[in-house]
Amino acid sequence: MSIYRIGIDVGGTHTDAVLLDENNQVISETKSPTTEDVGTGIYTAMKKIIEEANVPREQIKFAMLGTTHCTNAIVERKRLNKIAAIRIGAPATLAVKTLIGVPDDLREVLGEYLFLVRGGHEFDGREITSLDEEHLYHIAREIKGKVDSVAITSVFSPVSQSHEARASEIIREVLGEDVAISLSSEIGSVGLLERENATIINAAVVNVAKTAADGFVHALKNEGIEAKVFFGQNDGTLMSLEYAVKYPIFTIACGPTNSLRGASYLTKSSDAIVVDVGGTTSDIGVLMQSFPRESSLAVEIGGARTNFRMPDIVSIGLGGGTIIRLKDNGEFTIGPDSVGYHLPEKSLIFGGDTLTTTDVAVALGKVKLGDPSKVAHLDIGALNKVYANMVEMIEEAIDKMKTSAEDAPVILVGGGSILLPEELKGASMVIRPNRSGVANAIGAAISQVSGQVERIYKLTEISRDQALEMAKDEAKQEAMKAGADPDNLIIVDIEDVPLAYLPGNATRIRVKAAGDLAQLELV
């Protein structure tokens, strides 16, 4: 029996969808406008590729979704959970308040129930003080019936999770199974405040992720499809439905990483710079051994500084729908605003009244699209300057992502990539693969499942080799929890950084394991 899989990626302008066979060959593809409620655009795109492919629905066994649901909820401050945030760190962290530095409007939404409890650990795993369980029981009784999600953060929990684990047991005992609990040791890395912010944000978007997951499953069932559902993660891999609902923060920025993975698959390239040009923005990232390069910096999400893993991406306000404004004195502006998914109505070549980057490319004969006669009146000299500036914006972004002065291969993907030329400064070659317009959906469909751990180890107690083996085993366990096949797991990334600023012989080890989808359900 043939086995098919669906890949869907939701962008700001288009929702792209593909249907792949068991050899990962594209059977059908489509680009559908992203709708305000997101779900309608997903359903429309999915229905179209299924009808076009005309394959037996019972043979569609996997469905992968890369979504902006959680990102949008944080940015818009809408549909967020009613949360409580518990920090285990008194008296050591009394000087720094929870949600410090977070924008006022976000703090207003998330900061109603904030608690500080005695407990926490030193960098080497020793208790700062014993956990105040009585206080935790008091907090649980206070918030019962008032919140539907709890974020728990303890000092140095990446070293010792025991206080977070016990706090979770107490909260669960009093509040029951229906309240979602997020533990910082499972989400962020060492820095307390950034890890706490990431955990709070994760707790805040659990319901958004659950609604998106339920809606996707429901849409599939409406089409008569009983498929195993996976969500795209922001490291270019997948996670199971259950894992996504528990760790929804990992879906943030999965769109660009899907494009990078799709670019790698379409070109068989393992190391390259990828330029993904959408309708609103261009996202530039770097492939390293076929996976997106991770950012080493703290990342702001909705104005909150966090330290969970994120791809190293530069985004610029240049896409196929970016608005161009020509001034009488010969000057011009490029964006950053865009007509987005209204391009087929608003741009000049389609009979609209707004000059866009797509109109510029058509007027200059670089793209065949729409009605060129509708842009024939434009000043070619002025448009050439605009186009040169558009290309320069991309070249500058590419240069920012390079780690050496040498030219590097550049892969162009995304629907808006047709605007760019065949040669770019800083590129040793420019590759524009077939089906580049739906590379993001292909990336979602073909991705592997991964698990990652980051821990601090005290090497006075165990050897470095033992620490590495422990981290590898834990990463593999996380990958299996996320839905990976245990028989073909491999370690794809290891980082071992001695922590000279801590007393004792301490090191921070980060390990990622990845493998193909587990297919036990097909047996």
Short mmCIF file of C-alpha atoms in Angstrom, two decimals:
data_model
loop_
_atom_site.label_atom_id
_atom_site.label_comp_id
_atom_site.label_asym_id
_atom_site.label_seq_id
_atom_site.Cartn_x
_atom_site.Cartn_y
_atom_site.Cartn_z
CA MET A 1 0.00 0.00 0.00
CA SER A 2 1.31 3.46 -0.92
CA ILE A 3 1.70 5.93 1.93
CA TYR A 4 1.19 9.66 1.37
CA ARG A 5 1.92 12.67 3.55
CA ILE A 6 0.62 16.24 3.60
CA GLY A 7 2.84 19.24 4.33
CA ILE A 8 1.30 22.64 5.07
CA ASP A 9 3.07 25.87 5.99
CA VAL A 10 1.21 29.03 7.01
CA GLY A 11 2.90 32.27 6.01
CA GLY A 12 1.85 35.87 6.45
CA THR A 13 0.68 36.06 2.82
CA HIS A 14 0.15 32.50 1.58
CA THR A 15 -0.64 29.11 3.04
CA ASP A 16 1.33 26.57 1.00
CA ALA A 17 0.44 22.88 0.82
CA VAL A 18 1.94 19.79 -0.83
CA LEU A 19 1.08 16.11 -1.03
CA LEU A 20 4.06 13.74 -1.16
CA ASP A 21 4.25 10.04 -1.97
CA GLU A 22 6.31 7.49 -0.03
CA ASN A 23 9.42 8.51 -2.00
CA ASN A 24 8.89 12.17 -0.99
CA GLN A 25 7.97 13.12 -4.56
CA VAL A 26 5.45 15.97 -4.90
CA ILE A 27 2.12 14.71 -6.23
CA SER A 28 0.25 18.02 -5.95
CA GLU A 29 0.91 21.52 -4.64
CA THR A 30 -0.93 24.79 -4.10
CA LYS A 31 -0.63 28.30 -2.70
CA SER A 32 -3.76 29.62 -1.00
CA PRO A 33 -4.21 33.08 0.58
CA THR A 34 -3.65 33.04 4.34
CA THR A 35 -6.94 33.95 5.98
CA GLU A 36 -7.48 36.11 9.05
CA ASP A 37 -8.59 33.11 11.10
CA VAL A 38 -5.69 30.99 9.66
CA GLY A 39 -7.75 27.79 9.85
CA THR A 40 -9.85 28.54 6.77
CA GLY A 41 -6.72 29.04 4.66
CA ILE A 42 -5.30 25.73 5.92
CA TYR A 43 -8.49 23.85 5.11
CA THR A 44 -8.79 25.42 1.63
CA ALA A 45 -5.19 24.56 0.71
CA MET A 46 -5.47 21.02 2.06
CA LYS A 47 -8.73 20.32 0.25
CA LYS A 48 -7.29 21.54 -3.05
CA ILE A 49 -4.17 19.33 -3.03
CA ILE A 50 -6.19 16.26 -2.04
CA GLU A 51 -8.74 16.76 -4.81
CA GLU A 52 -6.03 17.49 -7.38
CA ALA A 53 -3.98 14.39 -6.48
CA ASN A 54 -7.04 12.11 -6.36
CA VAL A 55 -5.30 9.53 -4.15
CA PRO A 56 -7.16 7.21 -1.74
CA ARG A 57 -7.69 9.19 1.45
CA GLU A 58 -7.06 6.15 3.64
CA GLN A 59 -3.49 6.07 2.28
CA ILE A 60 -2.68 9.58 3.60
CA LYS A 61 -1.02 8.57 6.86
CA PHE A 62 0.91 11.69 7.95
CA ALA A 63 0.07 15.39 8.06
CA MET A 64 2.61 18.08 8.99
CA LEU A 65 1.75 21.67 9.85
CA GLY A 66 4.00 24.69 10.21
CA THR A 67 1.87 27.41 11.74
CA THR A 68 1.98 31.02 12.91
CA HIS A 69 -0.87 30.57 15.43
CA CYS A 70 1.31 30.91 18.54
CA THR A 71 3.45 33.73 17.16
CA ASN A 72 0.35 35.73 16.24
CA ALA A 73 -1.26 35.18 19.65
CA ILE A 74 1.82 36.56 21.44
CA VAL A 75 2.27 39.52 19.12
CA GLU A 76 -1.44 40.41 19.21
CA ARG A 77 -1.84 39.63 22.97
CA LYS A 78 -4.96 37.65 22.12
CA ARG A 79 -6.35 34.19 22.98
CA LEU A 80 -3.70 33.66 25.68
CA ASN A 81 -4.17 31.32 28.63
CA LYS A 82 -5.00 32.59 32.09
CA ILE A 83 -1.70 31.77 33.76
CA ALA A 84 0.09 31.71 37.09
CA ALA A 85 3.89 32.00 37.20
CA ILE A 86 5.78 30.44 40.11
CA ARG A 87 9.48 31.16 40.60
CA ILE A 88 11.36 28.89 43.00
CA GLY A 89 14.26 31.08 44.08
CA ALA A 90 13.71 32.91 47.38
CA PRO A 91 15.67 34.34 49.04
CA ALA A 92 18.34 34.35 46.28
CA THR A 93 16.28 36.15 43.61
CA LEU A 94 14.25 38.63 45.66
CA ALA A 95 15.97 41.60 43.99
CA VAL A 96 14.66 40.80 40.50
CA LYS A 97 10.93 40.64 39.84
CA THR A 98 9.22 38.19 37.50
CA LEU A 99 8.45 39.63 34.01
CA ILE A 100 10.91 42.49 34.53
CA GLY A 101 11.70 44.15 31.19
CA VAL A 102 8.60 42.68 29.55
CA PRO A 103 6.37 45.25 27.76
CA ASP A 104 3.64 46.69 29.97
CA ASP A 105 0.76 45.42 27.83
CA LEU A 106 2.10 41.84 27.90
CA ARG A 107 2.82 42.03 31.63
CA GLU A 108 -0.74 43.21 32.18
CA VAL A 109 -2.06 40.11 30.42
CA LEU A 110 0.31 37.58 32.02
CA GLY A 111 1.21 39.12 35.37
CA GLU A 112 -1.91 38.76 37.52
CA TYR A 113 -0.71 35.71 39.45
CA LEU A 114 3.04 35.86 40.17
CA PHE A 115 4.58 33.99 43.09
CA LEU A 116 8.05 33.59 44.61
CA VAL A 117 8.75 30.45 46.65
CA ARG A 118 11.74 29.47 48.77
CA GLY A 119 14.00 26.93 47.06
CA GLY A 120 16.28 26.51 44.06
CA HIS A 121 19.78 25.17 43.48
CA GLU A 122 23.36 26.30 43.04
CA PHE A 123 25.15 25.74 39.71
CA ASP A 124 26.55 22.45 41.02
CA GLY A 125 23.21 21.02 42.12
CA ARG A 126 23.40 21.90 45.83
CA GLU A 127 20.18 23.29 47.31
CA ILE A 128 20.14 27.02 48.02
CA THR A 129 17.45 26.19 50.54
CA SER A 130 14.84 23.48 50.86
CA LEU A 131 11.65 23.75 48.81
CA ASP A 132 8.77 25.42 50.67
CA GLU A 133 6.07 22.86 49.91
CA GLU A 134 3.57 24.40 52.33
CA HIS A 135 3.72 27.68 50.38
CA LEU A 136 3.18 25.79 47.12
CA TYR A 137 0.04 24.13 48.52
CA HIS A 138 -1.21 27.56 49.61
CA ILE A 139 -0.56 28.98 46.11
CA ALA A 140 -2.31 26.02 44.45
CA ARG A 141 -5.43 26.54 46.58
CA GLU A 142 -5.37 30.27 45.84
CA ILE A 143 -5.24 29.91 42.05
CA LYS A 144 -7.59 26.92 41.77
CA GLY A 145 -10.40 27.76 39.36
CA LYS A 146 -8.73 31.04 38.36
CA VAL A 147 -6.03 29.82 35.93
CA ASP A 148 -5.79 27.14 33.25
CA SER A 149 -1.99 27.09 32.90
CA VAL A 150 0.97 27.30 35.30
CA ALA A 151 4.61 28.17 34.55
CA ILE A 152 7.19 26.90 37.05
CA THR A 153 10.80 28.16 37.03
CA SER A 154 13.50 27.23 39.52
CA VAL A 155 17.02 28.63 39.91
CA PHE A 156 19.50 26.45 37.99
CA SER A 157 16.85 23.86 37.12
CA PRO A 158 18.86 22.81 34.02
CA VAL A 159 21.28 21.36 36.61
CA SER A 160 18.72 19.93 39.03
CA GLN A 161 15.04 19.56 38.12
CA SER A 162 13.97 18.17 41.50
CA HIS A 163 12.29 21.33 42.85
CA GLU A 164 10.40 21.98 39.62
CA ALA A 165 9.29 18.35 39.48
CA ARG A 166 8.04 18.38 43.09
CA ALA A 167 6.28 21.73 42.58
CA SER A 168 4.57 20.28 39.51
CA GLU A 169 3.34 17.31 41.56
CA ILE A 170 1.83 19.60 44.19
CA ILE A 171 0.13 21.87 41.65
CA ARG A 172 -1.22 18.85 39.78
CA GLU A 173 -2.48 17.29 43.02
CA VAL A 174 -4.55 20.37 43.89
CA LEU A 175 -5.55 21.68 40.45
CA GLY A 176 -6.07 18.37 38.63
CA GLU A 177 -5.11 17.11 35.19
CA ASP A 178 -6.89 19.79 33.14
CA VAL A 179 -4.45 22.57 34.07
CA ALA A 180 -1.38 22.71 31.79
CA ILE A 181 1.99 22.91 33.56
CA SER A 182 5.17 24.21 31.89
CA LEU A 183 8.57 23.54 33.47
CA SER A 184 11.48 25.82 32.61
CA SER A 185 14.03 22.98 32.68
CA GLU A 186 12.29 21.49 29.64
CA ILE A 187 12.15 24.75 27.66
CA GLY A 188 14.98 27.25 28.13
CA SER A 189 18.69 27.22 28.89
CA VAL A 190 20.69 28.48 31.85
CA GLY A 191 19.85 32.22 32.26
CA LEU A 192 17.06 32.52 34.85
CA LEU A 193 15.10 35.55 33.62
CA GLU A 194 15.11 34.60 29.94
CA ARG A 195 14.25 30.98 30.77
CA GLU A 196 11.42 32.17 33.01
CA ASN A 197 10.03 34.40 30.25
CA ALA A 198 10.16 31.54 27.76
CA THR A 199 8.32 29.26 30.20
CA ILE A 200 5.62 31.86 30.88
CA ILE A 201 5.10 32.43 27.16
CA ASN A 202 4.92 28.67 26.58
CA ALA A 203 2.25 28.38 29.30
CA ALA A 204 0.35 31.29 27.77
CA VAL A 205 -0.06 29.74 24.31
CA VAL A 206 -1.01 26.18 25.28
CA ASN A 207 -4.70 26.73 24.46
CA VAL A 208 -3.81 28.40 21.16
CA ALA A 209 -1.74 25.37 20.17
CA LYS A 210 -4.48 22.98 21.30
CA THR A 211 -7.09 24.86 19.28
CA ALA A 212 -4.85 24.81 16.19
CA ALA A 213 -4.14 21.11 16.65
CA ASP A 214 -7.79 20.22 17.17
CA GLY A 215 -8.78 22.31 14.15
CA PHE A 216 -6.19 20.60 11.94
CA VAL A 217 -7.26 17.13 13.06
CA HIS A 218 -10.92 18.07 12.55
CA ALA A 219 -10.21 19.39 9.05
CA LEU A 220 -8.45 16.14 8.17
CA LYS A 221 -11.33 14.05 9.47
CA ASN A 222 -13.79 16.15 7.47
CA GLU A 223 -11.87 14.99 4.41
CA GLY A 224 -12.01 11.37 5.58
CA ILE A 225 -8.32 11.30 6.56
CA GLU A 226 -7.07 9.51 9.67
CA ALA A 227 -3.46 10.69 9.71
CA LYS A 228 -0.83 11.05 12.41
CA VAL A 229 -0.34 14.78 12.90
CA PHE A 230 2.99 16.54 13.46
CA PHE A 231 3.86 20.20 13.99
CA GLY A 232 6.95 21.96 12.66
CA GLN A 233 9.55 23.02 15.22
CA ASN A 234 11.81 26.03 14.88
CA ASP A 235 14.92 23.87 14.54
CA GLY A 236 13.76 22.43 11.21
CA THR A 237 12.35 19.20 12.63
CA LEU A 238 8.94 17.88 13.67
CA MET A 239 7.19 17.05 16.91
CA SER A 240 4.11 14.98 17.64
CA LEU A 241 0.72 16.54 18.29
CA GLU A 242 0.95 15.81 22.03
CA TYR A 243 4.46 17.27 22.23
CA ALA A 244 3.38 20.41 20.35
CA VAL A 245 0.54 21.08 22.78
CA LYS A 246 2.96 20.70 25.70
CA TYR A 247 5.73 22.82 24.15
CA PRO A 248 3.95 25.22 21.74
CA ILE A 249 6.73 27.83 22.06
CA PHE A 250 8.90 25.60 19.86
CA THR A 251 6.58 26.29 16.89
CA ILE A 252 7.60 29.97 16.87
CA ALA A 253 9.64 30.80 13.73
CA CYS A 254 9.12 27.32 12.26
CA GLY A 255 8.14 28.88 8.89
CA PRO A 256 11.64 30.04 7.91
CA THR A 257 13.17 26.78 9.12
CA ASN A 258 10.70 24.77 7.04
CA SER A 259 11.90 26.76 4.03
CA LEU A 260 15.54 26.00 4.87
CA ARG A 261 14.83 22.28 5.18
CA GLY A 262 12.85 22.35 1.93
CA ALA A 263 15.68 24.19 0.18
CA SER A 264 18.15 21.58 1.39
CA TYR A 265 15.95 18.74 0.17
CA LEU A 266 15.21 20.29 -3.25
CA THR A 267 18.86 21.07 -4.01
CA LYS A 268 20.56 18.21 -2.08
CA SER A 269 22.67 20.93 -0.42
CA SER A 270 23.84 20.57 3.16
CA ASP A 271 25.63 23.91 3.58
CA ALA A 272 24.32 27.09 1.97
CA ILE A 273 22.61 30.43 2.57
CA VAL A 274 18.86 30.31 1.93
CA VAL A 275 16.83 33.35 0.91
CA ASP A 276 13.08 32.80 1.36
CA VAL A 277 11.12 35.60 -0.31
CA GLY A 278 7.47 35.73 0.69
CA GLY A 279 4.78 38.29 0.05
CA THR A 280 5.69 40.50 3.00
CA THR A 281 9.24 39.70 4.12
CA SER A 282 12.42 37.95 3.04
CA ASP A 283 13.92 35.58 5.59
CA ILE A 284 17.62 34.73 5.25
CA GLY A 285 19.07 31.75 7.10
CA VAL A 286 22.04 29.39 6.96
CA LEU A 287 22.06 25.64 6.39
CA MET A 288 24.67 23.71 8.36
CA GLN A 289 24.73 19.97 7.70
CA SER A 290 21.22 20.29 6.22
CA PHE A 291 19.76 21.91 9.36
CA PRO A 292 19.19 25.62 10.16
CA ARG A 293 21.95 27.33 12.09
CA GLU A 294 20.76 28.21 15.59
CA SER A 295 21.01 31.68 17.07
CA SER A 296 23.50 32.04 19.92
CA LEU A 297 21.80 35.20 21.20
CA ALA A 298 18.83 35.78 23.46
CA VAL A 299 15.71 36.30 21.34
CA GLU A 300 12.81 38.67 21.88
CA ILE A 301 9.32 37.19 21.45
CA GLY A 302 6.55 39.79 21.58
CA GLY A 303 8.99 42.11 23.38
CA ALA A 304 9.95 39.53 26.04
CA ARG A 305 13.61 38.46 26.17
CA THR A 306 13.94 34.66 26.07
CA ASN A 307 16.70 32.06 25.70
CA PHE A 308 15.04 28.99 24.24
CA ARG A 309 16.43 27.71 20.96
CA MET A 310 15.67 29.82 17.90
CA PRO A 311 16.97 29.76 14.31
CA ASP A 312 19.52 32.35 13.26
CA ILE A 313 17.35 34.31 10.82
CA VAL A 314 17.54 37.83 9.42
CA SER A 315 14.18 39.16 8.22
CA ILE A 316 13.83 42.26 6.06
CA GLY A 317 10.71 44.06 4.86
CA LEU A 318 10.99 43.02 1.24
CA GLY A 319 8.54 40.66 -0.46
CA GLY A 320 6.44 40.28 -3.56
CA GLY A 321 3.75 42.58 -2.17
CA THR A 322 6.04 45.25 -0.69
CA ILE A 323 4.73 48.73 -1.51
CA ILE A 324 6.93 51.10 -3.57
CA ARG A 325 6.41 54.85 -3.28
CA LEU A 326 7.91 57.04 -6.01
CA LYS A 327 8.36 60.72 -5.22
CA ASP A 328 8.35 63.64 -7.66
CA ASN A 329 11.98 64.50 -6.83
CA GLY A 330 13.17 61.06 -7.96
CA GLU A 331 13.46 59.60 -4.48
CA PHE A 332 11.60 56.46 -3.47
CA THR A 333 10.83 54.19 -0.54
CA ILE A 334 10.63 50.40 -0.43
CA GLY A 335 8.14 49.16 2.15
CA PRO A 336 8.33 47.96 4.79
CA ASP A 337 4.53 47.74 4.47
CA SER A 338 3.02 45.24 2.03
CA VAL A 339 -0.29 44.48 0.36
CA GLY A 340 0.31 40.87 1.49
CA TYR A 341 -2.26 38.39 0.26
CA HIS A 342 -4.16 41.24 -1.45
CA LEU A 343 -1.49 41.29 -4.19
CA PRO A 344 -3.89 39.87 -6.87
CA GLU A 345 -6.27 42.76 -6.18
CA LYS A 346 -4.03 45.68 -5.22
CA SER A 347 -0.99 45.54 -7.53
CA LEU A 348 -0.99 47.50 -10.80
CA ILE A 349 -0.44 44.49 -13.08
CA PHE A 350 -3.67 42.96 -11.78
CA GLY A 351 -5.69 46.14 -12.17
CA GLY A 352 -5.13 47.58 -8.71
CA ASP A 353 -3.88 50.98 -7.63
CA THR A 354 -0.75 50.16 -5.60
CA LEU A 355 2.80 49.98 -6.96
CA THR A 356 4.55 46.89 -5.60
CA THR A 357 7.91 45.19 -6.05
CA THR A 358 6.20 42.67 -8.34
CA ASP A 359 5.02 45.52 -10.59
CA VAL A 360 8.61 46.82 -10.77
CA ALA A 361 9.98 43.41 -11.83
CA VAL A 362 7.25 43.00 -14.46
CA ALA A 363 7.75 46.51 -15.85
CA LEU A 364 11.49 45.80 -16.23
CA GLY A 365 10.80 42.54 -18.06
CA LYS A 366 12.33 40.39 -15.34
CA VAL A 367 9.08 38.53 -14.56
CA LYS A 368 6.18 37.50 -16.77
CA LEU A 369 3.02 37.99 -14.72
CA GLY A 370 -0.29 39.83 -14.96
CA ASP A 371 -0.77 42.55 -17.57
CA PRO A 372 2.54 44.36 -18.37
CA SER A 373 0.67 47.10 -20.23
CA LYS A 374 -0.66 48.40 -16.91
CA VAL A 375 2.90 49.33 -15.83
CA ALA A 376 4.18 50.47 -19.25
CA HIS A 377 3.70 54.14 -18.30
CA LEU A 378 6.20 53.99 -15.44
CA ASP A 379 9.63 55.65 -15.67
CA ILE A 380 12.09 52.82 -16.45
CA GLY A 381 15.05 54.80 -15.10
CA ALA A 382 13.37 55.24 -11.72
CA LEU A 383 12.33 51.58 -11.64
CA ASN A 384 15.88 50.44 -12.37
CA LYS A 385 17.06 52.38 -9.31
CA VAL A 386 14.30 50.79 -7.22
CA TYR A 387 15.19 47.30 -8.44
CA ALA A 388 18.90 47.83 -7.80
CA ASN A 389 18.06 48.88 -4.25
CA MET A 390 15.85 45.79 -3.78
CA VAL A 391 18.73 43.53 -4.83
CA GLU A 392 21.14 45.45 -2.62
CA MET A 393 18.87 44.86 0.41
CA ILE A 394 19.07 41.10 -0.20
CA GLU A 395 22.84 41.19 -0.76
CA GLU A 396 23.37 43.10 2.50
CA ALA A 397 21.26 40.55 4.39
CA ILE A 398 23.26 37.69 2.85
CA ASP A 399 26.48 39.40 3.91
CA LYS A 400 25.23 39.70 7.50
CA MET A 401 24.67 35.94 7.67
CA LYS A 402 28.12 34.95 6.41
CA THR A 403 30.85 33.99 8.85
CA SER A 404 33.69 34.61 6.37
CA ALA A 405 34.43 36.92 3.46
CA GLU A 406 34.31 34.04 0.98
CA ASP A 407 31.41 33.69 -1.43
CA ALA A 408 28.87 31.02 -0.50
CA PRO A 409 26.13 29.20 -2.45
CA VAL A 410 22.74 30.89 -2.19
CA ILE A 411 19.43 29.08 -2.63
CA LEU A 412 16.36 31.14 -3.58
CA VAL A 413 12.95 29.86 -2.47
CA GLY A 414 9.50 31.28 -1.80
CA GLY A 415 6.91 32.66 -4.19
CA GLY A 416 8.58 36.07 -4.27
CA SER A 417 11.99 34.69 -5.24
CA ILE A 418 11.09 35.16 -8.92
CA LEU A 419 11.87 38.84 -8.35
CA LEU A 420 15.58 38.24 -7.76
CA PRO A 421 18.32 37.96 -10.43
CA GLU A 422 20.47 34.94 -11.30
CA GLU A 423 23.57 36.57 -9.83
CA LEU A 424 24.05 38.15 -6.40
CA LYS A 425 27.11 39.72 -4.79
CA GLY A 426 28.58 37.39 -2.20
CA ALA A 427 27.10 34.29 -3.84
CA SER A 428 29.38 31.69 -5.38
CA MET A 429 26.29 30.45 -7.23
CA VAL A 430 22.58 31.21 -7.14
CA ILE A 431 20.34 28.13 -7.14
CA ARG A 432 16.61 28.39 -7.88
CA PRO A 433 15.24 24.83 -7.55
CA ASN A 434 12.08 23.48 -9.12
CA ARG A 435 9.05 23.86 -6.83
CA SER A 436 10.91 26.58 -4.93
CA GLY A 437 7.61 28.40 -4.38
CA VAL A 438 6.40 25.68 -1.98
CA ALA A 439 9.77 24.80 -0.41
CA ASN A 440 8.36 25.63 3.03
CA ALA A 441 5.53 23.09 2.74
CA ILE A 442 7.95 20.50 1.35
CA GLY A 443 10.29 21.21 4.26
CA ALA A 444 7.45 20.56 6.71
CA ALA A 445 6.52 17.30 4.99
CA ILE A 446 9.99 15.75 4.72
CA SER A 447 11.43 16.78 8.07
CA GLN A 448 12.71 14.41 10.70
CA VAL A 449 11.75 14.38 14.38
CA SER A 450 14.26 15.69 16.90
CA GLY A 451 14.95 16.05 20.61
CA GLN A 452 17.38 18.40 22.28
CA VAL A 453 18.81 18.77 25.79
CA GLU A 454 21.02 21.41 27.38
CA ARG A 455 22.49 20.75 30.80
CA ILE A 456 25.34 21.91 33.03
CA TYR A 457 27.55 19.09 34.31
CA LYS A 458 30.05 19.22 37.17
CA LEU A 459 33.08 17.34 35.93
CA THR A 460 34.51 16.81 39.40
CA GLU A 461 31.83 14.13 39.84
CA ILE A 462 31.74 12.50 36.40
CA SER A 463 34.05 12.49 33.40
CA ARG A 464 33.43 14.56 30.30
CA ASP A 465 32.82 11.38 28.28
CA GLN A 466 30.21 10.24 30.80
CA ALA A 467 28.53 13.64 30.69
CA LEU A 468 28.40 13.54 26.88
CA GLU A 469 26.91 10.03 26.89
CA MET A 470 24.27 11.06 29.43
CA ALA A 471 23.33 14.07 27.31
CA LYS A 472 23.17 11.96 24.13
CA ASP A 473 20.88 9.40 25.78
CA GLU A 474 18.59 12.12 27.09
CA ALA A 475 18.42 13.80 23.67
CA LYS A 476 17.44 10.50 22.07
CA GLN A 477 14.74 9.98 24.70
CA GLU A 478 13.35 13.45 23.95
CA ALA A 479 13.32 12.66 20.22
CA MET A 480 11.39 9.45 20.83
CA LYS A 481 8.87 11.34 22.99
CA ALA A 482 8.40 13.75 20.09
CA GLY A 483 7.62 10.87 17.71
CA ALA A 484 10.96 9.66 16.30
CA ASP A 485 11.71 6.05 15.36
CA PRO A 486 14.19 4.74 17.97
CA ASP A 487 15.82 2.45 15.40
CA ASN A 488 17.33 5.20 13.24
CA LEU A 489 18.14 7.99 15.68
CA ILE A 490 21.42 9.82 15.15
CA ILE A 491 23.16 12.65 16.98
CA VAL A 492 23.17 15.66 14.64
CA ASP A 493 24.72 18.33 16.86
CA ILE A 494 26.92 18.46 19.99
CA GLU A 495 28.11 21.59 21.76
CA ASP A 496 30.39 21.39 24.81
CA VAL A 497 31.28 24.75 26.38
CA PRO A 498 33.44 24.94 29.57
CA LEU A 499 31.97 27.51 31.98
CA ALA A 500 35.06 29.34 33.21
CA TYR A 501 32.98 31.90 35.13
CA LEU A 502 31.59 29.22 37.48
CA PRO A 503 33.63 27.76 40.34
CA GLY A 504 34.65 24.15 39.88
CA ASN A 505 35.11 22.25 36.65
CA ALA A 506 31.68 22.89 35.05
CA THR A 507 30.65 22.56 31.41
CA ARG A 508 27.48 23.21 29.45
CA ILE A 509 26.57 20.45 27.01
CA ARG A 510 23.90 20.75 24.34
CA VAL A 511 23.00 17.72 22.23
CA LYS A 512 20.42 17.25 19.47
CA ALA A 513 19.24 13.87 18.20
CA ALA A 514 17.08 13.35 15.11
CA GLY A 515 15.43 10.46 13.31
CA ASP A 516 12.69 9.53 10.87
CA LEU A 517 9.05 9.33 11.87
CA ALA A 518 8.09 6.28 13.88
CA GLN A 519 5.77 4.15 11.75
CA LEU A 520 4.53 1.64 14.31
CA GLU A 521 0.96 2.75 13.73
CA LEU A 522 1.14 1.41 10.16
CA VAL A 523 2.04 -2.14 11.17
#
